[in-house]
One Martini backbone bead per residue (centre of mass of N, CA, C, O) as a GRO file, in nm:
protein
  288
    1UNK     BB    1  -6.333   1.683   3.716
    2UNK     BB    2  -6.269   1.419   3.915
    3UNK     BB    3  -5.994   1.242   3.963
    4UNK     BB    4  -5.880   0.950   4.005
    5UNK     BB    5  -5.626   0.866   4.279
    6UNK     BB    6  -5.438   0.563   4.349
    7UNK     BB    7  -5.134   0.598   4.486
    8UNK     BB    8  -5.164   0.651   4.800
    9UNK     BB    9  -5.278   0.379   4.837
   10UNK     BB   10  -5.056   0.202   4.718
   11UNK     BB   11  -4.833   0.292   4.868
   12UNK     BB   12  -4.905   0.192   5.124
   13UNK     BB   13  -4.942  -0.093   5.082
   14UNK     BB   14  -4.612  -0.120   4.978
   15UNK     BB   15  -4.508  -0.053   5.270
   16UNK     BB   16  -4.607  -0.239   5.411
   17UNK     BB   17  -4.499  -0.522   5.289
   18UNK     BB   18  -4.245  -0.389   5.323
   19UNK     BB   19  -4.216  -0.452   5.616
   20UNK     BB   20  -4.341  -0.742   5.632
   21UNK     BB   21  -4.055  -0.832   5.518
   22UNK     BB   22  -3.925  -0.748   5.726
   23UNK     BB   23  -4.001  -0.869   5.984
   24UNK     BB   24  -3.930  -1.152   5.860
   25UNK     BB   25  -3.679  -1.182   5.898
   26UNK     BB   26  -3.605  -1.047   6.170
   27UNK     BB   27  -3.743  -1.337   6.305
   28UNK     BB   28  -3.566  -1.540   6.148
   29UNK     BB   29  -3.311  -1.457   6.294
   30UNK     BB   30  -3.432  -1.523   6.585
   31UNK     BB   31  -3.509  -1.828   6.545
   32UNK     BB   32  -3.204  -1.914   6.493
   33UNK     BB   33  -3.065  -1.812   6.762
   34UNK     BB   34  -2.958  -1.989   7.015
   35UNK     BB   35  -2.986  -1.749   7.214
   36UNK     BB   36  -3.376  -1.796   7.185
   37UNK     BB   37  -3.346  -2.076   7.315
   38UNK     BB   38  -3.514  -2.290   7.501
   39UNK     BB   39  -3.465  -2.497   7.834
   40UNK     BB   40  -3.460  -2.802   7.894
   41UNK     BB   41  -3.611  -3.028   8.121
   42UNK     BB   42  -3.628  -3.354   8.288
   43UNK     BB   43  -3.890  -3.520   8.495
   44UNK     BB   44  -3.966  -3.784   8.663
   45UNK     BB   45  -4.246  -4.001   8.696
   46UNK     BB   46  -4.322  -4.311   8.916
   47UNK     BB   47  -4.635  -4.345   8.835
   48UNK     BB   48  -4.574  -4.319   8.472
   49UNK     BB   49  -4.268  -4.356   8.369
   50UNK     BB   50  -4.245  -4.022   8.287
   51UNK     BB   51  -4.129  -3.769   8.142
   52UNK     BB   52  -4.100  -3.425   8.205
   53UNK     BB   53  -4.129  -3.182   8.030
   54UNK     BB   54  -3.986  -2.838   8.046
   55UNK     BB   55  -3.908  -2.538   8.099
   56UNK     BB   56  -3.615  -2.374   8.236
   57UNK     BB   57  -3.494  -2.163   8.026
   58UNK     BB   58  -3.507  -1.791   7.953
   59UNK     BB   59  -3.475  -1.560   7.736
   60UNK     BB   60  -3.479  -1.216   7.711
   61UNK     BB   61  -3.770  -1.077   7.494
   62UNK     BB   62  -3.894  -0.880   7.523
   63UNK     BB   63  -3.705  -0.662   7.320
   64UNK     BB   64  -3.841  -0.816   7.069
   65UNK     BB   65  -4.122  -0.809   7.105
   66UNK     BB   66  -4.163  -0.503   7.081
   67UNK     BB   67  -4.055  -0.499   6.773
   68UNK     BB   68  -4.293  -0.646   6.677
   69UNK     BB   69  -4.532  -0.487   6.751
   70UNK     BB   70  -4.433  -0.233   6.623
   71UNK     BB   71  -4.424  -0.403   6.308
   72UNK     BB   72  -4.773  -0.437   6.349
   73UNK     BB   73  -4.847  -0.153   6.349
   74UNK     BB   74  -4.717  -0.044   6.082
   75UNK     BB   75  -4.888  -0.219   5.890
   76UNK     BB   76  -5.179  -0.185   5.996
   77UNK     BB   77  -5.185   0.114   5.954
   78UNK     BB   78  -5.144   0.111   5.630
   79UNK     BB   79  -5.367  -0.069   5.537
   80UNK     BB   80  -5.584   0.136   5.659
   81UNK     BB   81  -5.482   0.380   5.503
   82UNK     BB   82  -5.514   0.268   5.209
   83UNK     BB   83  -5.861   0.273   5.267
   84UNK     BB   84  -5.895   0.559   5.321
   85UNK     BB   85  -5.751   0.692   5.074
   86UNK     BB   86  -5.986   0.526   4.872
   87UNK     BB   87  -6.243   0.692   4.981
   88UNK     BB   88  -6.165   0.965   4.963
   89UNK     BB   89  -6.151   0.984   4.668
   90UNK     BB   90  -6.453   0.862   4.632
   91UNK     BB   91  -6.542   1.130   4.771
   92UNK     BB   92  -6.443   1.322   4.584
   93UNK     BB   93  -6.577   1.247   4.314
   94UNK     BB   94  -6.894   1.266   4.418
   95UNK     BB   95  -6.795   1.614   4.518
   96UNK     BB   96  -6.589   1.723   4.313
   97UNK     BB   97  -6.401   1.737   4.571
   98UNK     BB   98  -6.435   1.840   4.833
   99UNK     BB   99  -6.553   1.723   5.098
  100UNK     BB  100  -6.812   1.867   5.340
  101UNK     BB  101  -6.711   1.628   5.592
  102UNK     BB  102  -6.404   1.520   5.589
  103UNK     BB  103  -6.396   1.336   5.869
  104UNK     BB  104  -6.635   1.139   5.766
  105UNK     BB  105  -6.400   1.025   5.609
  106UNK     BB  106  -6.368   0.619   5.579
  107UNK     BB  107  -6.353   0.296   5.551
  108UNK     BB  108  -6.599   0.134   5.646
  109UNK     BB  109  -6.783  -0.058   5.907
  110UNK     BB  110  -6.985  -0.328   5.811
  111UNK     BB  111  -7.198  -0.540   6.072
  112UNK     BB  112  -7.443  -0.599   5.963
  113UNK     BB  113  -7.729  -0.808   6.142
  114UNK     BB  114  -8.022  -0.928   6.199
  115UNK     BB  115  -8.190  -0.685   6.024
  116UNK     BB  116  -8.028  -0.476   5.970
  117UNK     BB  117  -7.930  -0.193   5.865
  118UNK     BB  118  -7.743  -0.105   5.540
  119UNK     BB  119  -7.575   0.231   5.586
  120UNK     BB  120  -7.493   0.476   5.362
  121UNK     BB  121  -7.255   0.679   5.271
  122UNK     BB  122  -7.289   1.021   5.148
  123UNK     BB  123  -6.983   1.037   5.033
  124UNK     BB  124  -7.108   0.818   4.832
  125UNK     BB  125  -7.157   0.627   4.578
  126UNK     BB  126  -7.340   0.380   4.555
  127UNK     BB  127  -7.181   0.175   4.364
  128UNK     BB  128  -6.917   0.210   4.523
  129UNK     BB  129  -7.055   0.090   4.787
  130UNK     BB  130  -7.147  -0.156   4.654
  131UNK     BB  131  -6.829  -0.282   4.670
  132UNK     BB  132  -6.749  -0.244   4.943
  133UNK     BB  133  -6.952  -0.410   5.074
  134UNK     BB  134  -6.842  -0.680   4.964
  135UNK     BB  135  -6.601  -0.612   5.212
  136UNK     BB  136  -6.784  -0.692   5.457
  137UNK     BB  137  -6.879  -0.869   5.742
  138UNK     BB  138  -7.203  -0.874   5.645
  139UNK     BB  139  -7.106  -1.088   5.385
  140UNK     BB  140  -6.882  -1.265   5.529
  141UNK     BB  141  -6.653  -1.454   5.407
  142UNK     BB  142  -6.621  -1.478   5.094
  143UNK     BB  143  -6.384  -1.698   5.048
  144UNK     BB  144  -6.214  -1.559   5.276
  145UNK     BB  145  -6.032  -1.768   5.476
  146UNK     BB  146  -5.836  -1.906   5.693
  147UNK     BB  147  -5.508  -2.049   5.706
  148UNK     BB  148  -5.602  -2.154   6.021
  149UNK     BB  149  -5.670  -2.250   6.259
  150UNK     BB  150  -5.957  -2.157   6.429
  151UNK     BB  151  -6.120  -1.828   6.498
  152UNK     BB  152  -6.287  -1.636   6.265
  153UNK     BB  153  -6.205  -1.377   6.101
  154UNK     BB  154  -6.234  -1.072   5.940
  155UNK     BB  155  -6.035  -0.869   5.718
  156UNK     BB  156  -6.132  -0.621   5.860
  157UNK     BB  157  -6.196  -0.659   6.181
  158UNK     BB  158  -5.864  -0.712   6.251
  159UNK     BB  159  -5.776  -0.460   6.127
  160UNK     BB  160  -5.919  -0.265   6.298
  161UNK     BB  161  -5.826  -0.459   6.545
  162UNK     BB  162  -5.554  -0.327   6.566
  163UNK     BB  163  -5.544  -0.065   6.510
  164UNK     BB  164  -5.686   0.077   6.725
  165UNK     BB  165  -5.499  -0.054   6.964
  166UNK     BB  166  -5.227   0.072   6.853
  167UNK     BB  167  -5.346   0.372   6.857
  168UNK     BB  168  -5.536   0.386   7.137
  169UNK     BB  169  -5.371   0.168   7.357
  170UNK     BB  170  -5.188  -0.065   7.227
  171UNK     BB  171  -4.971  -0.311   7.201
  172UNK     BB  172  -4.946  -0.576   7.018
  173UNK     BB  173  -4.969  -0.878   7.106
  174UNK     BB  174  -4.743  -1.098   7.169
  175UNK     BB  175  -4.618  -1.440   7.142
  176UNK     BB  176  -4.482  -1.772   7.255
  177UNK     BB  177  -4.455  -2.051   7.102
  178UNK     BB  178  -4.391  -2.379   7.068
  179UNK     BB  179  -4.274  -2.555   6.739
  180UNK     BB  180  -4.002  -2.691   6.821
  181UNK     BB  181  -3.764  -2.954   6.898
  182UNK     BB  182  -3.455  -3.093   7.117
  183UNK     BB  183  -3.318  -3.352   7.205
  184UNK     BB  184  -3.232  -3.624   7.396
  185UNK     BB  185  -3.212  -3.948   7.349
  186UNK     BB  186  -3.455  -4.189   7.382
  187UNK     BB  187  -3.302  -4.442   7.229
  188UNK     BB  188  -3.073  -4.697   7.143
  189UNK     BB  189  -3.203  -4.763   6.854
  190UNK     BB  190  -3.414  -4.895   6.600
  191UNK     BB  191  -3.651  -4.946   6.410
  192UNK     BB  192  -3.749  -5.228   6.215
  193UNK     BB  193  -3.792  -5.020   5.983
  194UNK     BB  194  -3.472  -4.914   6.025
  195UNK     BB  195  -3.148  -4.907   5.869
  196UNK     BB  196  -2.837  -4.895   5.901
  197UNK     BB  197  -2.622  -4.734   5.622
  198UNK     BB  198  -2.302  -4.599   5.516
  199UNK     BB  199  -2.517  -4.355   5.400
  200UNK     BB  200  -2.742  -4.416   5.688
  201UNK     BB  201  -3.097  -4.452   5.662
  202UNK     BB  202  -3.292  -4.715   5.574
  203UNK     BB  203  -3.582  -4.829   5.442
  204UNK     BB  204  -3.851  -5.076   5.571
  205UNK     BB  205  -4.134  -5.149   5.453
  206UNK     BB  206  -4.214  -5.445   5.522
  207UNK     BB  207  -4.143  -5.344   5.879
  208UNK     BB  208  -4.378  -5.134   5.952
  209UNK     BB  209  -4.581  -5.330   6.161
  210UNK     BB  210  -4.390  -5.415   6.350
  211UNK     BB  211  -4.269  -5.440   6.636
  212UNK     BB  212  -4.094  -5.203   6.904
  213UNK     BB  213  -3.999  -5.259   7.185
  214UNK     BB  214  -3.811  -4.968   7.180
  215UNK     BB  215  -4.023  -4.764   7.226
  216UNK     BB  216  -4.148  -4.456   7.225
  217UNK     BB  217  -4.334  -4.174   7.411
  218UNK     BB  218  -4.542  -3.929   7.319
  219UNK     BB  219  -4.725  -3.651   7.522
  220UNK     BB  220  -4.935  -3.347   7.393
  221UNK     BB  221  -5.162  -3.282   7.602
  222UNK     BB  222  -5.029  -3.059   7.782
  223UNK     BB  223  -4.918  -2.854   7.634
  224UNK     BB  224  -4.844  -2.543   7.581
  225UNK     BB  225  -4.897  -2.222   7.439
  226UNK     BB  226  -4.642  -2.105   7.651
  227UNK     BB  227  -4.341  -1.943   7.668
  228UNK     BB  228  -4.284  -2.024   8.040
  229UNK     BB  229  -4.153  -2.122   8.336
  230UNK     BB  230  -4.255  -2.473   8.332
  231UNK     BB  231  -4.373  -2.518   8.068
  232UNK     BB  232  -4.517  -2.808   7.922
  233UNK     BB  233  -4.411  -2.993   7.617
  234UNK     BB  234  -4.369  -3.338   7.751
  235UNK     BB  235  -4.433  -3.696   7.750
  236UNK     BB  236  -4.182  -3.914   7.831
  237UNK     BB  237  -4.097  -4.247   7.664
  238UNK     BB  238  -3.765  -4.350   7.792
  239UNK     BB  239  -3.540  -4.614   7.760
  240UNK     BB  240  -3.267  -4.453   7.786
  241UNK     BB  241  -3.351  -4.287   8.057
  242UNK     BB  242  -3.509  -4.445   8.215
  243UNK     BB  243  -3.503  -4.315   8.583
  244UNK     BB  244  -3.409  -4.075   8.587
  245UNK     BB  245  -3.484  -3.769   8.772
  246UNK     BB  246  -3.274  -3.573   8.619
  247UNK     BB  247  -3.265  -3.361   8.315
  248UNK     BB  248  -3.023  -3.102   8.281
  249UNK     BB  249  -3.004  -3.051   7.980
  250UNK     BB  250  -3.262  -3.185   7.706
  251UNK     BB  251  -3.306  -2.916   7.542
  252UNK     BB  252  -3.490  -2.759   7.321
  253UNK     BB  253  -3.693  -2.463   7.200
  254UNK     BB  254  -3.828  -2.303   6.908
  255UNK     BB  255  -4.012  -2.021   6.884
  256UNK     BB  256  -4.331  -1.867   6.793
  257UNK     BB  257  -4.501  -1.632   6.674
  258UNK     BB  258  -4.785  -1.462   6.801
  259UNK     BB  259  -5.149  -1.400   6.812
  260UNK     BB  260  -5.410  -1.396   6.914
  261UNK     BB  261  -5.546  -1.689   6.878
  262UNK     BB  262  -5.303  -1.820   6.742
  263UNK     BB  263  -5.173  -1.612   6.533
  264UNK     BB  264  -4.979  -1.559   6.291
  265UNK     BB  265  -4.822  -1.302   6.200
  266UNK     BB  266  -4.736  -1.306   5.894
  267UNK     BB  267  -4.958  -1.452   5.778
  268UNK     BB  268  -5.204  -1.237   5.886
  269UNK     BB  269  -5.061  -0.978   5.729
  270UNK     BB  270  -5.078  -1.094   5.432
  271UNK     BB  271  -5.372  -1.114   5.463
  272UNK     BB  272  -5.436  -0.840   5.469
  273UNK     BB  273  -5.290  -0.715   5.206
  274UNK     BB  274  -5.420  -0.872   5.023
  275UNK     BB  275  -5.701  -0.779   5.054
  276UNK     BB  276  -5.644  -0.457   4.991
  277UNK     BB  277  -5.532  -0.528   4.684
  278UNK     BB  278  -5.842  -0.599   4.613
  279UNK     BB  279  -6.012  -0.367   4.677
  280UNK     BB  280  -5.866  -0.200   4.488
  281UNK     BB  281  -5.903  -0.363   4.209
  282UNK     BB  282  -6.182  -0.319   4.219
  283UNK     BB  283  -6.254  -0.016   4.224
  284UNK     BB  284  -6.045   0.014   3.990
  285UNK     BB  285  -6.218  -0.149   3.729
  286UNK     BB  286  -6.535  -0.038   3.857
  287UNK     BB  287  -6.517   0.294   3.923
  288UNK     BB  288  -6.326   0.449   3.684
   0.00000   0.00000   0.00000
């Protein structure tokens, strides 16, 4: 009688966490240094009376990008490798020793809709395949929803999609947004809801809707969805910049990691570990 072994896929599942933890620290420690902000600068439109910030120099970024991709191929082989090395075991079990075929064994994705037939797997038990089948994309979000904006993906799909273009084809797309900037004091008041006072700046709540003569105003309807030489910020209506034609440099921005369709790096690893380590679970309490 062949015993369920889940060691090896467990192991592999804890590897990834691991690798993908380190992975943030890596990143953490690259968004922190001063040394890898985008630097802005700001040309007035005398149109339109505001300044357009846009991006004026990037440090070379190529080969942290590189190794960040590297550790996305990392993270996301391991925890393919933890599916496959779990369907192994229950294709073991099946065949009460090795599988028949055993090239044809590893944990299939089934996307089938729209009438098609949802085909089994001959290499395990139908109950088995009955409980895989429960987190394969034919069978929609089924609760694990993304955790951000944007065109929803099956946590089986994305995982597959990353692992095999890792794998047979080129190293994960990363790129960088702006997530967040500094620019020079835009005005040279406080709003009237708003006092300084000696131990800083004390808020004025009865003065929240006063009107505010010397406001800014920020216009990010424009802004780029990528740091590079030229992409644009922000477009400021800034009272203290007057009509300056040119300030350079005006400001940082300070980059986030992302996956095409603007999915972050580790948020989206993290989703995909959850994922997989759900699936161990449901498997081992079920089918064991």
């Amino acid at each position: 009688m062949f015993n369920v072994d889940l060691r090896s896929a467990r192991a592999k599942l804890r590897h990834a966490i691991k690798r993908c933890e380190e992975l943030e620290g890596h990143i953490d420690g690259f968004q922190k240094d001063p040394e890898f902000r985008a630097i802005l600068r700001a040309d007035f439109d005398s149109g339109s009376g505001r300044h357009v910030v846009r991006v004026w120099k990037i440090p070379d970024c190529e080969p942290f990008l590189e190794s960040v991709s590297l550790g996305v191929g990392d993270v996301v082989n391991n925890l393919r490798c933890s599916l496959d090395h779990l369907a192994w075991q229950y294709a073991c079990a099946f065949a009460n020793g090795a599988p028949r075929k055993p090239k044809d064994v590893s944990f299939l994705l089934c996307g089938a809709s729209g009438g098609h037939q949802h085909k089994s797997p001959g290499f395990l038990d139908p109950q088995v395949w009955c409980r895989m089948h429960a987190y394969q994309p034919c069978q929609g979000i089924n609760g694990r929803s993304d955790s951000w904006s944007g065109p929803y993906i099956h946590q089986l799909d994305l995982l597959t999609e990353l692992s095999n273009s890792d794998k047979h084809k080129m190293l994960a797309h990363v790129g960088l947004v702006p997530s967040h900037f500094q620019m020079l004091p835009t005005r040279g008041d406080l709003p009237p809801w708003l006092m300084r006072t000696e131990s800083g700046t004390e808020l004025l709540p009865e003065r929240i809707n006063d009107p505010d003569p010397g406001a800014d105003h920020l216009d990010f309807s424009h802004l780029s969805r990528t740091v590079e030489t030229g992409s644009e910020v922000v477009r400021v209506l800034a009272p203290l910049w007057g009509s300056t034609p040119k300030i350079e440099p005006v400001g940082a921005a300070f980059p986030r990691f992302f996956l095409p369709e603007g999915r972050p790096v580790i948020a989206t690893l993290q989703r995909l570990a959850v994922f997989v380590e759900f699936v161990i679970d449901d498997l081992q309490r079920n089918c064991s």
